[in-house]
Every structure is written in structure tokens, then in C-alpha cells.
């Protein structure tokens, strides 16, 4: 009687210790999670396939996207001498006795100097004034003319050393230019003989207030014309002409007086090197600043000046199409790398599952009481968590490169949702392959290649369909774009 009672008590005790219901499901689920965790912790190849390779491919793709300039309209360009550096400028004061010429020279060699760089407030973008770099005038010790002739016997000008004569006085200005004083020298001869020394280093210069040779000729010819008009009887010569249309001698003289007032007796000449595309308008503007400031008081010169900007024409539709096509090609390249990156992750999940099936570990778990539904749900949840780690790292790569087309306020949520839902969609599609393959490595390579091919084919198809304008093709393109993961990335970039 006592033995029977003891057996009953042991059966009741064993019944109470038996795990059932939700508690059993929770324990089995947790046990499968622990098993997958330890397997992932020990698998270095799995870490490489699931984390290192995807992040590396996305980094490479973003490097391509980073080096491509954005598609923007050309920006205005300030036409200043400092677009060409180092910059050497020369000048010649051809009328030193003229007070206005002296003012122009003073404005050029002293503050604010050449152009508008050293005006109040530093108006030239990215070109601040450097008053600390200016230097005193440097003069040669040679007093006599030592210039020599050059020869062209070899088919190219050959000049002996020092053929240009003594080095002219020069100094470094506040605008970082090296300014040469060629007053009383033959400018053309000096420029030709120093061409090789200053190639791509000298783009312009000035000579001002030399007497205009053509002004006296114009005056003499005009006087002769007026004398001939005075001696001509237009009424006799044109008897049928309307008298109101025949100019009188007084009218002709008045016109001449006006033209004489407008005649410039002196020249301000700009020299420029056509190897600099913007040299001509640049140095004309510098001369305009010299003429303008020469009429101002010294205290006003630093606050008055002219800066010229070149505003390019906007791109034509053809140019925009060409640039858009180039950028689309880069976007396709980026999407291709993303395909490679994301193809390795879900393909690596089945390596463990095939290993369990071929080693009969899965069979052992099922006969030991593991529910098949719990087995697959637990593995699916682990794979989603495992997928989230490289996906987050990939998102961090996009954030590091700060491309607005991916991480902009409107695009970033779409990018995150796209990457996360891709893992949710592609992982269950890998599981049927566990019943087909027996070698985990073969399955990994085959499924990775399949994911890559499917991604590239669908992306290429939608990319090609974009260049077809047929209405039926357009509807197909819209339908395909909605269900193409990698192509959605390129469209999101646009």
C-alpha cells in the first residue's frame, strides 16, 4: 500500500514538472535562438559573408556616386586676375608728366591695388586681401642697357640669357600679384624675349595715356572735309533736293565740335595673353577700376570698385539629356553594387539549415519534440535579426557619404524601409532551397548568383524601358519599377 502511494506521488510530481503550452513553445524558441547565436559566434566565414562583404560593396558603390558631380547649372565666375596663379602683371606709364596718369599709377601700385580684391569687405569670393605679403620695390643694379638680339635660325626663337636687358623694378602687391614697372622700355621686345620665362605665368598688363597717333590724322581729315563742304553749293549741285535735307555749313561745324569733344587724345592700352580664356575681359575690368579710382579721393578708393562676373548660359535640353544619361549610368552602377552587397546576406542563411538537414540534426530535434512550425519561425526571426545588423551598417555607410539623393529628408525613410523590407521578402524565398541542395557551399554560391542575376536583369530591363516612349511600354515600365528593388534605389536617387 505504501509502495503504490509513493508511485502515484512520483507520477504526480513528474506531471507537474512537464513543460506544456506556451511555456514549452517559449523554451523551444529560446533554445533554437541560443543554438543559432553560438553557431554565428563561432562562424568567421558567416560574419565575412553577412557583414564584411555587403558593407565593402556598398562603400565601393558610394565612392563612385561621390566622385560624380551633381547635375547643376553652371555657376557665375568672377573674372579676376587671380583665376590664374601665379600671376605676373606689368604696366607702363607713358605720360609721367600727366597728372591723371600719375593718379592711375598711384592707384595701381598702392592700396587697394589691382582690381577689387583688396576693397573693403573682401568682395571677391575666396580671394581675401593679403596686405602682409606685400613687399618693397626690387631694382636691378645694372644701369646700362644689356639687351641682346634673338635669332630664329633653328625655326624657333632662341634668346641668350639676359637678352631682355636689366630686370625691371618689381614688387609683390597686396593682391599677391608680382607687379613689373616697364615704363620707358620697349614692351613688345621685353614680352617676346621673356616669353619662355613667364609662360602661363603672365596673362596681362597695362600701358596708359600714350598719345593717340590717329587723333591728329582724324582732326586734319575732318578739317579738310569741312573746308570742302564750305566751298560746295549744295543747292546748285542738288537743285531738286528738299532744302531741309541739305546741311548748312554751321550744322556741319556743330557736329564736328561735338565729335571733337568726344575724341580721346590719349590711349589706355590693355595687353593680354590669349592662353587665358578670360584674360581679356579680366584685365579690361582692371583698367576700368584704374580709370574710375583715378577720379576719386585717396580715402574713397578702397570702398569703390568694379567686379565683373561671367554668367554662363543654362544647359540646353540636349546637354541636360547627355548629363542625365551619364548620371543614370552611375546610378545603375551603384545599384549593381547594392545588388552584390545584398545578395550575400540571405544566401548565407541557408548554409546552417542545410548543414542541420544533411547531418540529421534537424531530424533529431523534430523527433525530440520540436514543433516544425516553431523550428522555422525561430530560424526566420533569427535571420531577420541577423539581416538587420548588416542592413544597419549599410545605412550607416549611406549616412557617412551624405548623398542627399539617398539620405535627404524625403529619401532617407524610403531607403531604410526598402532595405528592411527586402530582407523580410527575400529570406523566406531562400528556405525551399534547403530541400534541394545537399552541399551548403554549393547552395550559397548558387543562390547568391541567382539573387545577383535576378536583380541585374530586372534593373537593366527597367533601365532600357525608360528610353522607349511607346504608351504600352510606358505602362509596363511603371509596373516593373514598382516591383524592382534595385531599380527603386536608382529612381530614389533621381
Short mmCIF file of C-alpha atoms in Angstrom, two decimals:
data_model
loop_
_atom_site.label_atom_id
_atom_site.label_comp_id
_atom_site.label_asym_id
_atom_site.label_seq_id
_atom_site.Cartn_x
_atom_site.Cartn_y
_atom_site.Cartn_z
CA UNK A 1 0.00 0.00 0.00
CA UNK A 2 2.82 2.37 0.81
CA UNK A 3 4.68 1.49 -2.43
CA UNK A 4 1.65 2.26 -4.55
CA UNK A 5 1.19 5.58 -2.83
CA UNK A 6 4.83 6.50 -3.50
CA UNK A 7 4.50 5.64 -7.22
CA UNK A 8 1.41 7.78 -7.52
CA UNK A 9 3.17 10.69 -5.88
CA UNK A 10 6.13 10.37 -8.31
CA UNK A 11 3.74 10.36 -11.29
CA UNK A 12 2.03 13.48 -9.99
CA UNK A 13 5.39 15.13 -9.38
CA UNK A 14 6.59 14.26 -12.91
CA UNK A 15 3.35 15.54 -14.36
CA UNK A 16 3.82 18.86 -12.59
CA UNK A 17 7.40 19.22 -13.88
CA UNK A 18 6.40 18.58 -17.51
CA UNK A 19 6.51 21.77 -19.65
CA UNK A 20 3.43 22.37 -21.76
CA UNK A 21 1.63 25.01 -23.79
CA UNK A 22 3.13 28.45 -24.27
CA UNK A 23 5.91 27.74 -21.82
CA UNK A 24 7.06 24.84 -24.00
CA UNK A 25 6.88 26.99 -27.13
CA UNK A 26 8.89 29.76 -25.43
CA UNK A 27 11.59 27.34 -24.26
CA UNK A 28 11.93 25.66 -27.64
CA UNK A 29 12.02 29.05 -29.36
CA UNK A 30 14.69 30.33 -26.97
CA UNK A 31 16.75 27.15 -27.28
CA UNK A 32 16.82 27.47 -31.07
CA UNK A 33 17.87 31.11 -30.71
CA UNK A 34 20.73 30.18 -28.35
CA UNK A 35 21.89 27.49 -30.77
CA UNK A 36 21.92 29.91 -33.72
CA UNK A 37 23.73 32.52 -31.66
CA UNK A 38 26.59 30.20 -30.73
CA UNK A 39 26.83 28.97 -34.29
CA UNK A 40 27.03 32.54 -35.62
CA UNK A 41 29.58 33.47 -32.95
CA UNK A 42 31.91 30.65 -34.00
CA UNK A 43 31.48 31.09 -37.78
CA UNK A 44 34.06 33.57 -39.12
CA UNK A 45 33.05 32.84 -42.71
CA UNK A 46 29.46 33.68 -41.87
CA UNK A 47 30.49 37.03 -40.39
CA UNK A 48 32.50 37.79 -43.54
CA UNK A 49 29.63 36.85 -45.86
CA UNK A 50 26.90 38.60 -43.87
CA UNK A 51 28.67 41.75 -42.64
CA UNK A 52 32.04 42.48 -44.29
CA UNK A 53 31.20 41.81 -47.96
CA UNK A 54 27.91 43.81 -48.07
CA UNK A 55 29.41 46.83 -46.34
CA UNK A 56 32.51 46.71 -48.56
CA UNK A 57 30.47 46.61 -51.79
CA UNK A 58 28.22 49.47 -50.67
CA UNK A 59 31.30 51.54 -49.76
CA UNK A 60 32.70 50.97 -53.26
CA UNK A 61 29.40 51.93 -54.86
CA UNK A 62 29.16 55.12 -52.82
CA UNK A 63 32.68 56.08 -53.84
CA UNK A 64 31.51 56.04 -57.46
CA UNK A 65 28.45 58.12 -56.56
CA UNK A 66 30.58 60.51 -54.50
CA UNK A 67 33.03 61.39 -57.28
CA UNK A 68 30.29 62.24 -59.78
CA UNK A 69 29.47 65.98 -59.57
CA UNK A 70 25.81 66.86 -59.03
CA UNK A 71 23.71 67.87 -62.02
CA UNK A 72 23.51 71.63 -61.55
CA UNK A 73 23.52 74.64 -63.83
CA UNK A 74 26.95 76.31 -64.33
CA UNK A 75 27.72 78.87 -61.66
CA UNK A 76 28.75 82.52 -62.24
CA UNK A 77 32.50 83.08 -62.41
CA UNK A 78 34.21 86.21 -61.07
CA UNK A 79 36.54 87.48 -63.80
CA UNK A 80 39.57 88.41 -61.73
CA UNK A 81 43.31 88.09 -62.45
CA UNK A 82 43.69 85.58 -59.63
CA UNK A 83 41.93 82.87 -61.57
CA UNK A 84 45.43 82.34 -62.96
CA UNK A 85 48.17 81.78 -60.43
CA UNK A 86 50.99 82.61 -60.07
CA UNK A 87 50.14 85.95 -61.66
CA UNK A 88 52.66 88.45 -63.01
CA UNK A 89 51.37 91.85 -64.16
CA UNK A 90 53.24 94.68 -65.87
CA UNK A 91 52.48 98.32 -66.55
CA UNK A 92 53.99 101.29 -68.34
CA UNK A 93 53.25 104.93 -67.56
CA UNK A 94 53.71 106.56 -70.96
CA UNK A 95 52.75 110.06 -69.80
CA UNK A 96 54.57 110.62 -66.46
CA UNK A 97 54.04 114.36 -66.74
CA UNK A 98 50.26 113.95 -66.95
CA UNK A 99 48.57 114.30 -63.53
CA UNK A 100 45.80 111.85 -64.39
CA UNK A 101 48.39 109.29 -65.49
CA UNK A 102 50.18 109.72 -62.18
CA UNK A 103 46.91 109.09 -60.33
CA UNK A 104 46.35 105.90 -62.32
CA UNK A 105 49.85 104.64 -61.49
CA UNK A 106 49.43 105.51 -57.82
CA UNK A 107 46.14 103.64 -57.71
CA UNK A 108 47.75 100.58 -59.34
CA UNK A 109 50.88 100.26 -57.17
CA UNK A 110 49.36 101.30 -53.86
CA UNK A 111 46.40 100.12 -51.81
CA UNK A 112 43.81 98.89 -52.86
CA UNK A 113 45.87 97.98 -55.93
CA UNK A 114 44.85 95.71 -58.78
CA UNK A 115 41.14 95.05 -59.25
CA UNK A 116 38.68 94.82 -56.37
CA UNK A 117 40.34 92.11 -54.26
CA UNK A 118 41.54 94.48 -51.53
CA UNK A 119 38.42 96.60 -51.34
CA UNK A 120 36.64 96.96 -48.00
CA UNK A 121 34.91 93.72 -47.07
CA UNK A 122 36.93 91.45 -49.43
CA UNK A 123 34.23 91.32 -52.16
CA UNK A 124 35.97 88.70 -54.34
CA UNK A 125 34.81 85.20 -53.28
CA UNK A 126 37.57 83.00 -51.80
CA UNK A 127 40.19 85.65 -52.60
CA UNK A 128 40.95 87.65 -49.43
CA UNK A 129 43.41 90.51 -49.36
CA UNK A 130 46.93 89.75 -48.05
CA UNK A 131 48.46 93.07 -47.04
CA UNK A 132 51.12 91.27 -45.02
CA UNK A 133 52.59 89.66 -48.17
CA UNK A 134 53.33 92.94 -49.98
CA UNK A 135 56.96 93.86 -50.46
CA UNK A 136 59.11 96.86 -51.35
CA UNK A 137 60.31 97.57 -54.88
CA UNK A 138 63.26 95.47 -56.03
CA UNK A 139 65.54 97.14 -58.55
CA UNK A 140 68.42 95.82 -60.63
CA UNK A 141 71.94 97.13 -60.01
CA UNK A 142 72.60 97.32 -63.75
CA UNK A 143 72.22 100.81 -65.15
CA UNK A 144 73.16 100.33 -68.79
CA UNK A 145 71.17 98.56 -71.47
CA UNK A 146 72.43 94.98 -71.85
CA UNK A 147 69.71 93.71 -74.18
CA UNK A 148 70.74 91.33 -76.94
CA UNK A 149 69.19 90.14 -80.17
CA UNK A 150 67.50 86.77 -80.52
CA UNK A 151 67.69 84.52 -83.57
CA UNK A 152 65.29 82.11 -85.22
CA UNK A 153 67.75 80.06 -87.27
CA UNK A 154 66.54 76.82 -85.71
CA UNK A 155 62.92 77.61 -86.59
CA UNK A 156 62.19 78.66 -83.02
CA UNK A 157 63.17 81.83 -81.20
CA UNK A 158 66.40 81.35 -79.26
CA UNK A 159 67.45 84.16 -76.90
CA UNK A 160 70.66 84.28 -74.88
CA UNK A 161 70.41 84.68 -71.13
CA UNK A 162 69.62 88.27 -70.18
CA UNK A 163 68.62 89.21 -73.72
CA UNK A 164 65.74 91.32 -72.37
CA UNK A 165 68.14 93.65 -70.58
CA UNK A 166 68.23 94.59 -66.88
CA UNK A 167 65.45 93.19 -64.74
CA UNK A 168 62.71 95.82 -64.40
CA UNK A 169 61.65 97.08 -60.95
CA UNK A 170 59.06 94.79 -59.40
CA UNK A 171 57.27 94.11 -56.13
CA UNK A 172 54.64 91.77 -54.64
CA UNK A 173 51.38 93.63 -54.09
CA UNK A 174 48.62 93.23 -51.50
CA UNK A 175 46.68 91.25 -54.09
CA UNK A 176 49.50 88.62 -54.24
CA UNK A 177 50.46 89.73 -57.78
CA UNK A 178 54.03 90.41 -58.85
CA UNK A 179 53.89 93.86 -60.47
CA UNK A 180 56.61 94.89 -63.00
CA UNK A 181 57.28 98.51 -63.97
CA UNK A 182 58.16 98.65 -67.69
CA UNK A 183 57.98 102.42 -68.01
CA UNK A 184 60.34 103.77 -70.74
CA UNK A 185 61.03 100.23 -72.02
CA UNK A 186 60.07 98.55 -75.28
CA UNK A 187 57.17 96.43 -74.04
CA UNK A 188 56.85 94.26 -77.14
CA UNK A 189 60.57 93.46 -77.14
CA UNK A 190 60.53 92.59 -73.43
CA UNK A 191 57.45 90.36 -73.74
CA UNK A 192 58.85 88.42 -76.67
CA UNK A 193 62.24 87.82 -75.06
CA UNK A 194 60.78 86.73 -71.71
CA UNK A 195 58.04 84.55 -73.20
CA UNK A 196 59.53 81.22 -72.04
CA UNK A 197 60.27 82.52 -68.54
CA UNK A 198 56.68 83.66 -67.96
CA UNK A 199 54.75 81.06 -69.93
CA UNK A 200 51.35 80.54 -68.26
CA UNK A 201 52.50 82.95 -65.54
CA UNK A 202 51.76 86.29 -67.20
CA UNK A 203 48.32 86.94 -68.66
CA UNK A 204 48.02 90.72 -68.90
CA UNK A 205 49.37 94.22 -68.40
CA UNK A 206 48.73 97.92 -68.99
CA UNK A 207 50.21 100.93 -70.73
CA UNK A 208 48.32 104.14 -70.29
CA UNK A 209 47.95 107.66 -71.58
CA UNK A 210 50.21 107.40 -74.58
CA UNK A 211 49.34 109.94 -77.30
CA UNK A 212 46.90 108.51 -79.83
CA UNK A 213 48.60 108.60 -83.22
CA UNK A 214 45.30 108.61 -85.14
CA UNK A 215 43.74 111.60 -83.35
CA UNK A 216 45.68 114.29 -85.27
CA UNK A 217 45.05 112.49 -88.54
CA UNK A 218 41.36 112.40 -87.79
CA UNK A 219 41.41 116.10 -86.97
CA UNK A 220 43.20 117.04 -90.21
CA UNK A 221 40.90 114.92 -92.35
CA UNK A 222 37.87 116.40 -90.61
CA UNK A 223 39.10 119.95 -91.22
CA UNK A 224 39.63 119.16 -94.87
CA UNK A 225 36.12 117.72 -95.17
CA UNK A 226 34.61 120.79 -93.53
CA UNK A 227 36.58 123.10 -95.87
CA UNK A 228 35.27 121.19 -98.87
CA UNK A 229 31.71 121.40 -97.54
CA UNK A 230 32.06 125.13 -97.02
CA UNK A 231 33.10 125.61 -100.63
CA UNK A 232 30.30 123.42 -102.04
CA UNK A 233 26.99 124.85 -103.13
CA UNK A 234 24.58 122.00 -102.38
CA UNK A 235 21.56 123.87 -103.79
CA UNK A 236 23.25 124.13 -107.17
CA UNK A 237 24.55 120.59 -107.02
CA UNK A 238 21.16 119.13 -105.96
CA UNK A 239 18.51 121.54 -107.31
CA UNK A 240 15.61 119.13 -106.80
CA UNK A 241 16.53 118.17 -103.19
CA UNK A 242 14.45 119.29 -100.26
CA UNK A 243 16.21 122.33 -98.71
CA UNK A 244 15.55 120.97 -95.21
CA UNK A 245 17.63 117.88 -96.02
CA UNK A 246 20.72 119.81 -97.12
CA UNK A 247 23.00 120.51 -94.09
CA UNK A 248 24.28 124.00 -93.69
CA UNK A 249 27.91 124.78 -93.03
CA UNK A 250 27.08 125.83 -89.47
CA UNK A 251 25.36 122.48 -88.80
CA UNK A 252 28.41 120.57 -90.04
CA UNK A 253 30.69 122.63 -87.80
CA UNK A 254 28.49 121.95 -84.78
CA UNK A 255 28.63 118.21 -85.47
CA UNK A 256 32.38 118.40 -85.77
CA UNK A 257 32.69 120.27 -82.45
CA UNK A 258 30.70 117.54 -80.72
CA UNK A 259 32.83 114.78 -82.25
CA UNK A 260 35.98 116.67 -81.29
CA UNK A 261 34.86 116.76 -77.67
CA UNK A 262 34.30 113.00 -77.80
CA UNK A 263 37.69 112.30 -79.37
CA UNK A 264 40.20 110.72 -76.94
CA UNK A 265 43.60 112.24 -77.39
CA UNK A 266 45.28 109.61 -75.18
CA UNK A 267 45.16 105.82 -75.15
CA UNK A 268 44.79 103.42 -72.22
CA UNK A 269 46.02 100.10 -73.60
CA UNK A 270 45.36 96.61 -72.20
CA UNK A 271 47.79 93.79 -73.03
CA UNK A 272 46.50 90.25 -72.69
CA UNK A 273 47.57 86.65 -73.25
CA UNK A 274 45.02 84.61 -75.18
CA UNK A 275 46.13 81.43 -73.40
CA UNK A 276 43.93 82.66 -70.57
CA UNK A 277 40.34 82.26 -71.71
CA UNK A 278 39.06 85.09 -69.53
CA UNK A 279 42.17 87.28 -69.64
CA UNK A 280 40.77 89.96 -71.98
CA UNK A 281 37.61 90.93 -70.02
CA UNK A 282 39.51 90.43 -66.76
CA UNK A 283 42.23 92.96 -67.50
CA UNK A 284 39.84 95.38 -69.20
CA UNK A 285 37.96 95.44 -65.90
CA UNK A 286 41.21 96.11 -64.01
CA UNK A 287 41.87 99.06 -66.33
CA UNK A 288 38.31 100.28 -65.74
CA UNK A 289 38.98 100.24 -62.00
CA UNK A 290 42.17 102.25 -62.52
CA UNK A 291 40.34 104.90 -64.57
CA UNK A 292 37.48 105.01 -62.10
CA UNK A 293 39.58 105.32 -58.94
CA UNK A 294 41.92 107.88 -60.51
CA UNK A 295 39.00 110.32 -60.34
CA UNK A 296 38.34 109.60 -56.62
CA UNK A 297 39.97 110.85 -53.48
CA UNK A 298 42.54 108.55 -51.90
CA UNK A 299 40.26 107.85 -48.94
CA UNK A 300 37.45 106.66 -51.24
CA UNK A 301 39.39 104.22 -53.39
CA UNK A 302 39.14 101.21 -51.07
CA UNK A 303 35.34 101.43 -50.97
CA UNK A 304 34.75 101.82 -54.73
CA UNK A 305 35.43 99.29 -57.45
CA UNK A 306 34.01 97.08 -60.16
CA UNK A 307 33.86 93.28 -60.14
CA UNK A 308 32.85 91.53 -63.36
CA UNK A 309 31.02 88.18 -63.34
CA UNK A 310 30.52 85.82 -66.21
CA UNK A 311 27.04 84.26 -66.06
CA UNK A 312 27.08 81.20 -68.37
CA UNK A 313 24.02 80.24 -70.36
CA UNK A 314 21.95 77.46 -68.84
CA UNK A 315 22.35 73.99 -70.30
CA UNK A 316 20.28 73.20 -73.35
CA UNK A 317 17.87 70.29 -73.26
CA UNK A 318 20.33 68.20 -75.27
CA UNK A 319 23.12 68.90 -72.77
CA UNK A 320 20.82 68.10 -69.87
CA UNK A 321 19.86 64.80 -71.50
CA UNK A 322 23.52 63.89 -72.01
CA UNK A 323 24.40 64.66 -68.40
CA UNK A 324 21.29 62.85 -67.13
CA UNK A 325 22.27 59.79 -69.18
CA UNK A 326 25.77 59.85 -67.69
CA UNK A 327 24.37 60.16 -64.19
CA UNK A 328 21.87 57.36 -64.85
CA UNK A 329 24.76 55.12 -65.81
CA UNK A 330 26.44 55.87 -62.50
CA UNK A 331 23.17 55.17 -60.68
CA UNK A 332 22.92 51.80 -62.41
CA UNK A 333 26.49 51.05 -61.32
CA UNK A 334 25.62 51.98 -57.73
CA UNK A 335 22.52 49.78 -57.84
CA UNK A 336 24.59 46.91 -59.25
CA UNK A 337 26.96 47.07 -56.31
CA UNK A 338 24.00 47.18 -53.94
CA UNK A 339 22.70 44.01 -55.64
CA UNK A 340 26.01 42.29 -54.95
CA UNK A 341 26.03 43.56 -51.39
CA UNK A 342 22.52 42.40 -50.50
CA UNK A 343 22.75 39.08 -52.40
CA UNK A 344 25.28 37.59 -49.97
CA UNK A 345 23.19 38.07 -46.83
CA UNK A 346 20.07 35.91 -47.44
CA UNK A 347 22.13 33.34 -49.32
CA UNK A 348 24.28 32.74 -46.24
CA UNK A 349 21.25 31.91 -44.08
CA UNK A 350 20.64 28.54 -45.70
CA UNK A 351 24.18 27.28 -45.04
CA UNK A 352 23.29 26.47 -41.43
CA UNK A 353 19.89 24.98 -42.32
CA UNK A 354 21.31 22.66 -44.99
CA UNK A 355 24.05 21.58 -42.61
CA UNK A 356 21.45 20.64 -40.00
CA UNK A 357 19.40 18.69 -42.52
CA UNK A 358 22.32 16.74 -44.01
CA UNK A 359 23.79 15.95 -40.58
CA UNK A 360 20.39 14.75 -39.32
CA UNK A 361 20.48 17.34 -36.52
CA UNK A 362 17.17 18.73 -37.70
CA UNK A 363 15.63 15.25 -37.72
CA UNK A 364 16.89 14.66 -34.19
CA UNK A 365 15.29 17.87 -32.96
CA UNK A 366 11.95 17.08 -34.59
CA UNK A 367 11.75 13.56 -33.12
CA UNK A 368 12.73 15.02 -29.74
CA UNK A 369 9.59 17.14 -29.73
CA UNK A 370 10.47 20.38 -31.53
CA UNK A 371 7.43 21.68 -33.37
CA UNK A 372 8.28 22.17 -37.12
CA UNK A 373 6.43 25.48 -37.12
CA UNK A 374 8.46 26.69 -34.14
CA UNK A 375 11.64 25.49 -35.86
CA UNK A 376 11.04 27.55 -39.00
CA UNK A 377 9.62 30.60 -37.23
CA UNK A 378 12.58 30.70 -34.81
CA UNK A 379 15.09 30.46 -37.65
CA UNK A 380 13.20 33.10 -39.63
CA UNK A 381 13.20 35.52 -36.67
CA UNK A 382 16.91 34.92 -36.10
CA UNK A 383 17.66 35.51 -39.78
CA UNK A 384 15.71 38.78 -39.71
CA UNK A 385 17.68 39.96 -36.70
CA UNK A 386 20.88 38.78 -38.35
CA UNK A 387 19.89 40.64 -41.54
CA UNK A 388 19.16 43.84 -39.60
CA UNK A 389 22.80 44.11 -38.46
CA UNK A 390 24.43 44.44 -41.92
CA UNK A 391 21.43 46.42 -43.16
CA UNK A 392 22.00 48.99 -40.40
CA UNK A 393 25.71 49.10 -41.25
CA UNK A 394 24.83 49.69 -44.91
CA UNK A 395 22.52 52.54 -43.86
CA UNK A 396 25.40 53.98 -41.81
CA UNK A 397 27.57 53.92 -44.95
CA UNK A 398 24.93 55.95 -46.79
CA UNK A 399 24.85 58.40 -43.87
CA UNK A 400 28.63 58.76 -43.85
CA UNK A 401 28.76 59.78 -47.51
CA UNK A 402 25.87 62.26 -47.04
CA UNK A 403 24.44 62.00 -50.54
CA UNK A 404 21.15 63.92 -50.48
CA UNK A 405 19.68 61.61 -53.08
CA UNK A 406 19.87 58.79 -50.50
CA UNK A 407 19.81 60.44 -47.06
CA UNK A 408 17.78 63.57 -47.83
CA UNK A 409 14.74 64.30 -45.62
CA UNK A 410 12.35 62.78 -48.16
CA UNK A 411 14.53 59.93 -49.43
CA UNK A 412 16.10 58.52 -46.26
CA UNK A 413 12.90 56.95 -44.79
CA UNK A 414 12.26 55.29 -48.15
CA UNK A 415 15.80 53.93 -48.24
CA UNK A 416 15.54 52.47 -44.71
CA UNK A 417 12.15 50.92 -45.41
CA UNK A 418 13.34 49.50 -48.73
CA UNK A 419 16.39 47.78 -47.23
CA UNK A 420 14.48 46.37 -44.26
CA UNK A 421 11.55 45.05 -46.28
CA UNK A 422 13.93 43.45 -48.77
CA UNK A 423 15.25 41.18 -46.01
CA UNK A 424 11.70 40.34 -44.91
CA UNK A 425 10.76 39.40 -48.50
CA UNK A 426 13.87 37.56 -49.71
CA UNK A 427 14.64 35.40 -46.65
CA UNK A 428 11.56 33.06 -46.90
CA UNK A 429 12.34 32.56 -50.60
CA UNK A 430 15.69 31.01 -49.67
CA UNK A 431 14.25 28.31 -47.38
CA UNK A 432 12.84 25.96 -50.08
CA UNK A 433 16.41 25.57 -51.38
CA UNK A 434 17.30 23.67 -48.17
CA UNK A 435 15.35 20.71 -49.54
CA UNK A 436 17.11 20.84 -52.92
CA UNK A 437 20.81 21.20 -52.09
CA UNK A 438 22.91 18.86 -50.01
CA UNK A 439 26.18 20.82 -50.01
CA UNK A 440 25.94 24.15 -48.13
CA UNK A 441 28.71 25.89 -50.11
CA UNK A 442 27.11 24.94 -53.42
CA UNK A 443 23.76 26.26 -52.27
CA UNK A 444 25.35 29.51 -51.06
CA UNK A 445 27.07 30.19 -54.41
CA UNK A 446 24.03 29.19 -56.46
CA UNK A 447 21.56 31.32 -54.52
CA UNK A 448 23.93 34.30 -54.37
CA UNK A 449 24.34 34.17 -58.15
CA UNK A 450 20.59 33.79 -58.59
CA UNK A 451 19.90 36.86 -56.47
CA UNK A 452 22.51 38.85 -58.39
CA UNK A 453 21.19 37.80 -61.80
CA UNK A 454 17.57 38.50 -60.89
CA UNK A 455 18.47 41.92 -59.53
CA UNK A 456 20.60 42.92 -62.52
CA UNK A 457 18.15 41.60 -65.11
CA UNK A 458 15.14 43.39 -63.64
CA UNK A 459 17.11 46.57 -63.13
CA UNK A 460 18.52 46.51 -66.67
CA UNK A 461 15.09 45.83 -68.11
CA UNK A 462 13.51 48.85 -66.45
CA UNK A 463 16.55 50.98 -67.33
CA UNK A 464 16.22 50.09 -71.02
CA UNK A 465 12.45 50.60 -70.98
CA UNK A 466 13.00 54.20 -69.87
CA UNK A 467 14.39 55.05 -73.30
CA UNK A 468 11.27 53.75 -75.09
CA UNK A 469 8.40 56.22 -75.45
CA UNK A 470 5.61 53.88 -76.55
CA UNK A 471 2.50 54.08 -74.33
CA UNK A 472 2.27 50.32 -73.84
CA UNK A 473 5.95 50.14 -72.96
CA UNK A 474 5.44 53.04 -70.54
CA UNK A 475 2.74 51.13 -68.63
CA UNK A 476 4.97 48.05 -68.48
CA UNK A 477 7.83 50.18 -67.20
CA UNK A 478 5.73 51.63 -64.39
CA UNK A 479 4.56 48.14 -63.41
CA UNK A 480 8.08 46.70 -63.40
CA UNK A 481 9.52 49.63 -61.47
CA UNK A 482 7.12 49.06 -58.58
CA UNK A 483 8.44 45.54 -58.03
CA UNK A 484 12.14 46.01 -58.73
CA UNK A 485 14.20 46.51 -55.60
CA UNK A 486 17.47 47.74 -57.13
CA UNK A 487 15.78 49.94 -59.73
CA UNK A 488 13.84 51.59 -56.93
CA UNK A 489 17.18 52.69 -55.49
CA UNK A 490 18.16 54.43 -58.73
CA UNK A 491 14.75 56.11 -59.05
CA UNK A 492 15.00 57.21 -55.42
CA UNK A 493 18.34 58.77 -56.34
CA UNK A 494 16.72 60.87 -59.05
#
